[in-house]
Coordinates of C-alpha atoms and ligand atoms in Angstrom, one line a residue:
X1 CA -3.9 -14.3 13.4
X2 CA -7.2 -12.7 12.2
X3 CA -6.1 -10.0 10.0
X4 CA -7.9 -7.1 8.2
X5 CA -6.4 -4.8 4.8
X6 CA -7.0 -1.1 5.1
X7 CA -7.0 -0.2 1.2
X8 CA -5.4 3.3 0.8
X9 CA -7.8 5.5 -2.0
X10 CA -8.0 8.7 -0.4
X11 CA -5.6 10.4 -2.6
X12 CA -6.8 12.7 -5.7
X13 CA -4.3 11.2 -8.0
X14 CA -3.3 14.5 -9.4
X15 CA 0.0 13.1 -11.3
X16 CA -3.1 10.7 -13.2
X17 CA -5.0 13.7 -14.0
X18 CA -8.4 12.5 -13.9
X19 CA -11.9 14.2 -12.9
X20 CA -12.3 12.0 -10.5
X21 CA -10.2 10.7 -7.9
X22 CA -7.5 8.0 -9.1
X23 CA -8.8 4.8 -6.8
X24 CA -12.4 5.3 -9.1
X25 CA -10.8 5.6 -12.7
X26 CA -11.6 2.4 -14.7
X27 CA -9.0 -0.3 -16.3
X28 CA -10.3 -3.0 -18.0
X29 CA -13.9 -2.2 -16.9
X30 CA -13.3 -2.2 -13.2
X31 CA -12.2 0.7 -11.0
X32 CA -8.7 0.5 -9.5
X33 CA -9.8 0.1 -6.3
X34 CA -12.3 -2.6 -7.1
X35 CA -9.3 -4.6 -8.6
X36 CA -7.1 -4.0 -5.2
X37 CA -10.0 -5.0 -3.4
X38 CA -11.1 -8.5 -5.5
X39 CA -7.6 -9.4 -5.0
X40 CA -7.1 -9.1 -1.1
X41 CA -10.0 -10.9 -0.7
X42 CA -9.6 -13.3 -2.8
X43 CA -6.4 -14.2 0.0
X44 CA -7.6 -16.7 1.8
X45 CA -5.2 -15.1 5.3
X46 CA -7.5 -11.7 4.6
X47 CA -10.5 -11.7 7.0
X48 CA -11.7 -8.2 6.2
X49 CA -10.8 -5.2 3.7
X50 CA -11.9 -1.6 4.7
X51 CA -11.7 1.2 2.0
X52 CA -10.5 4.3 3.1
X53 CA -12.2 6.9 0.8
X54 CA -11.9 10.6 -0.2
X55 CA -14.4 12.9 2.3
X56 CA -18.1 12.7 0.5
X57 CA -17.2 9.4 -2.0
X58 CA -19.2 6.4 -1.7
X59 CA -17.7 3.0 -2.3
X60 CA -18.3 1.9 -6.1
X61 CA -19.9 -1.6 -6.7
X62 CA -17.3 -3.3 -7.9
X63 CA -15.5 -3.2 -4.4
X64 CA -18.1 -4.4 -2.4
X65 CA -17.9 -8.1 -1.7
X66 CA -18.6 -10.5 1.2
X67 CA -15.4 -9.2 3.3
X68 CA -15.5 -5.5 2.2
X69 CA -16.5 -3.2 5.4
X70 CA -18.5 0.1 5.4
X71 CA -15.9 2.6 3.9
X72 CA -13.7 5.1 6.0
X73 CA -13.5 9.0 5.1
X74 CA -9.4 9.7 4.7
X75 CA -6.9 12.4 5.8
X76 CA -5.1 15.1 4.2
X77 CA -1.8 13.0 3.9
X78 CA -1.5 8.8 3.3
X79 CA -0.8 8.2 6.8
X80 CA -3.8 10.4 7.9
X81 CA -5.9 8.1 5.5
X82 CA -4.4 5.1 7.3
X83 CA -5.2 6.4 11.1
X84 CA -8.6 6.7 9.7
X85 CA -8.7 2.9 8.8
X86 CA -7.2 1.6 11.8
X87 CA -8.9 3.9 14.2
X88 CA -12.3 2.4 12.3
X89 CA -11.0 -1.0 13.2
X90 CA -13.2 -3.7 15.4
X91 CA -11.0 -5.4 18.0
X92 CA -11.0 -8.6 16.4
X93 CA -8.5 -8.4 14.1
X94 CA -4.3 -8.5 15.5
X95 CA -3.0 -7.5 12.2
X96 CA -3.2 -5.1 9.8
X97 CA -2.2 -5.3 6.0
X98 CA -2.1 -1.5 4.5
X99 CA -2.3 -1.6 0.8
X100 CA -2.6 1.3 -2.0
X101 CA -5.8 1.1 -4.0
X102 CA -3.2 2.8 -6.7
X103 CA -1.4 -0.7 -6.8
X104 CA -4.2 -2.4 -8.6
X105 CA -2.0 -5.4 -10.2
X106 CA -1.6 -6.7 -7.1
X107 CA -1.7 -10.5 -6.8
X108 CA -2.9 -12.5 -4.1
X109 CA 0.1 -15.1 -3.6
X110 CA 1.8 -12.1 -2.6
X111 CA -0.3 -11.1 -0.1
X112 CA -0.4 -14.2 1.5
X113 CA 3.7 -14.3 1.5
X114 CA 4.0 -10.7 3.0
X115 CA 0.7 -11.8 6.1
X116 CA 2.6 -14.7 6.5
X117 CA 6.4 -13.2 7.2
X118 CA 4.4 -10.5 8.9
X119 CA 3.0 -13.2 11.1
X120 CA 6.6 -14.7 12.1
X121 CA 8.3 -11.1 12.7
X122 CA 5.2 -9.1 13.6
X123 CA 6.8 -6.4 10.4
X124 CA 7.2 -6.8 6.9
X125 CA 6.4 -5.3 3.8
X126 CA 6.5 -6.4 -0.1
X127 CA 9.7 -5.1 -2.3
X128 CA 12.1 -5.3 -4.9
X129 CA 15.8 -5.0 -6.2
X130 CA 16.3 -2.1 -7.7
X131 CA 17.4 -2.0 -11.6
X132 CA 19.2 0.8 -11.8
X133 CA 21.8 2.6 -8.8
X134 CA 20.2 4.2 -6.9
X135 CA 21.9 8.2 -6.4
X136 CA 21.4 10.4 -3.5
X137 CA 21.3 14.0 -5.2
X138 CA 21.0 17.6 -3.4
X139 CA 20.7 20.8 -5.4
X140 CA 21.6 19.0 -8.9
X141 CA 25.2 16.8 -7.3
X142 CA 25.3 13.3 -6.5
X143 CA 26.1 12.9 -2.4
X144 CA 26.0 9.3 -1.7
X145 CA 26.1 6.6 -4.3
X146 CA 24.1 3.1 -1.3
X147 CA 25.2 -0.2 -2.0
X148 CA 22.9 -1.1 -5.2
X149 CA 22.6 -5.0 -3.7
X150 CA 21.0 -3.0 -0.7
X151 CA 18.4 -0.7 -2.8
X152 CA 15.2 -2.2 -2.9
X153 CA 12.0 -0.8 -4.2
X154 CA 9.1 -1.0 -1.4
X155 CA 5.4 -2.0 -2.4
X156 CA 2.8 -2.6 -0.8
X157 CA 1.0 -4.4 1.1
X158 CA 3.0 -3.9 4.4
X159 CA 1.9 -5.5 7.1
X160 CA 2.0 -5.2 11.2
X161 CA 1.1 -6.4 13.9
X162 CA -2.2 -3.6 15.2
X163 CA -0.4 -2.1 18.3
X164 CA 3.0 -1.6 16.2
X165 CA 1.1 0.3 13.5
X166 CA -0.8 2.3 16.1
X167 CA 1.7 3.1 17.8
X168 CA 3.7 4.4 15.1
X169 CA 1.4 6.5 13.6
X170 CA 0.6 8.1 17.3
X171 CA 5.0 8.9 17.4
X172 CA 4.7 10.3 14.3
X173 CA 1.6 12.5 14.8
X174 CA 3.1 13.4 18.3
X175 CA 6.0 14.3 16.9
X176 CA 4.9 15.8 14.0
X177 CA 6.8 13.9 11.5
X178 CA 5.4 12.7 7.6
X179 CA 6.9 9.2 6.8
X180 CA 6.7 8.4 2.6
X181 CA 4.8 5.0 4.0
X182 CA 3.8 2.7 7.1
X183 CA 7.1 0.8 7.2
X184 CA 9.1 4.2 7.6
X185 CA 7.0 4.9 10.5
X186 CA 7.5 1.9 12.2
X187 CA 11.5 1.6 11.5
X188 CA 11.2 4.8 13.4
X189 CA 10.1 2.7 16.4
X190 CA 13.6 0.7 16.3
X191 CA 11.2 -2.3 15.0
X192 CA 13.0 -4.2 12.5
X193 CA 10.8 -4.5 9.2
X194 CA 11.5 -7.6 7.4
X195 CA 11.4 -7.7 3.3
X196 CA 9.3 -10.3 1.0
X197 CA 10.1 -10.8 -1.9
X198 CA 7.5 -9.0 -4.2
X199 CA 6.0 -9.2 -8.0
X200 CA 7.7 -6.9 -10.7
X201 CA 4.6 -5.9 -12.0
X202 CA 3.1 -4.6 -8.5
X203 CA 3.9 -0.9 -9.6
X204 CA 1.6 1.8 -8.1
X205 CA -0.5 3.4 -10.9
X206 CA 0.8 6.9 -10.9
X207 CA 1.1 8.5 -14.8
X208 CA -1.7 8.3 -17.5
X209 CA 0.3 6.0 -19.4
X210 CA 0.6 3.5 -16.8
X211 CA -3.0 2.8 -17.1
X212 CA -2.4 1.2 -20.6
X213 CA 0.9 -0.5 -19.0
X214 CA -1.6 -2.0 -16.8
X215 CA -4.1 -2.7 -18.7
X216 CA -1.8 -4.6 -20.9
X217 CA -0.2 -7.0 -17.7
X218 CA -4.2 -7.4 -16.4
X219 CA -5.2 -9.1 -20.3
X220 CA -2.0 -11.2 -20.5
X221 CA -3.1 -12.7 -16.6
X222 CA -6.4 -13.8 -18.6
Ligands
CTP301 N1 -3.8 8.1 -0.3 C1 -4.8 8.3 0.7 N2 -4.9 9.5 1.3 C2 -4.1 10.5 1.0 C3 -3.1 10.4 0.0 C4 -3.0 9.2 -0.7 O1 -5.5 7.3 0.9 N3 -4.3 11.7 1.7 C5 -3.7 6.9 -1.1 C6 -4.0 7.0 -2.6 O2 -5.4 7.0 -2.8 C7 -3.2 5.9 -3.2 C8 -2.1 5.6 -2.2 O3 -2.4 6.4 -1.0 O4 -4.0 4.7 -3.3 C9 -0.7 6.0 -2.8 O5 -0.7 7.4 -3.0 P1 -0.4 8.1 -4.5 O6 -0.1 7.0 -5.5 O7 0.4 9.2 -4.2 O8 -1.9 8.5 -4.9 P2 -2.5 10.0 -4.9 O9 -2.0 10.8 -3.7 O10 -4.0 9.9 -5.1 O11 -1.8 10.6 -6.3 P3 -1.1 12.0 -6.5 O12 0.1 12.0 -5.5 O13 -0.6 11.9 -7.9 O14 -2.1 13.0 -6.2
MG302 MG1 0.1 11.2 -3.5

């Protein structure tokens, strides 16, 4: 299965707060989404990784590399910014591994777990337990308290087989719908998505103080 990333950095990254967008602020003297990209293609099951940039950005050094391909221009929303990737996509590849440039910590035993589940069940996608119970809340009251053994938190990468991805996004454009991320889109499809086990530290970059949080896991790795 020859499989390509599509690293998500489209966003602005206006809860970070930054000038620029959040996939080019630095931690630990490389942007984020130099550090997402280094570690998909440092998996050996990764055969390509194509950025997907804001309009008018050009890809920073430190995320060019030997399986890095020409950037993509994103959408107004994430999964806009993921048609764009995969529509950019040479035939080659059968699988696609969709990743947030905003989860910079990523490591790249994970990836390979999540390609290779992906690769039995043609679906699946990083996550963990959740800590705390999880509360369904609507104008201030609690409504449904789910099962906290079945509350897990999703990550990324997720990963599918081409066609699912495709045509899940073309349902949801169709259709007119917004999914929070890929593996929504495709559970929509009645495709069963299959969860992998994922690293704690795998949290998307979000708040300015998560880039000291980060910065802090990154220097303990050395
Ligand atoms: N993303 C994207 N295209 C968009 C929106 C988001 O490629 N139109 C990407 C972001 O660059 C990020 C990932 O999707 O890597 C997860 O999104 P999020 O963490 O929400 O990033 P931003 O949208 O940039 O941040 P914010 O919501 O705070 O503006
Ligand atoms: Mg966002």
């Amino acid at each position: 299965m020859r499989v390509a990333a599509i690293v998500v950095a489209a966003g602005r990254g206006e809860r970070l707060g930054h000038a620029r967008p959040k996939a080019f602020v630095p931690l630990c003297g490389r942007s984020l989404l130099g550090h997402a990209v280094a570690a998909l293609a440092a998996c050996e099951r990764v055969d390509a990784v194509v950025p997907v940039l804001p309009p008018g950005y050009e890809l920073p050094a430190d995320a060019r590399g030997a399986k890095t391909r020409p950037a993509v221009a994103g959408g107004a929303r994430r999964q806009d910014s993921v048609a764009a990737g995969l529509a950019a996509l040479p035939g080659e590849f059968d699988a696609v591994a969709v990743h947030d440039a905003a989860r910079a910590l990523i490591r790249p035993s994970a990836v390979t777990r999540v390609i290779e589940a992906a690769e039995r069940t043609g679906a699946a996608l990083l996550a963990v337990p959740l800590r705390d119970t999880l509360k369904r809340v609507r104008d201030g009251v609690v409504v449904e308290t789910p099962p906290r053994e079945e509350c897990w938190s999703a990550q990324t990468p997720q990963v599918f087989r081409r066609e699912l991805l495709w045509e899940a996004l073309e349902k949801a454009r169709a259709e007119g719908r917004t999914g929070t991320d890929c593996a929504q889109l495709v559970e929509e499809l009645g495709v069963r998505v299959h969860v992998v086990a994922g690293d704690a530290d795998n949290w998307k970059i979000t708040h300015p103080e998560d880039l000291e949080a980060a910065a802090r896991i990154l220097e303990g790795r050395r």
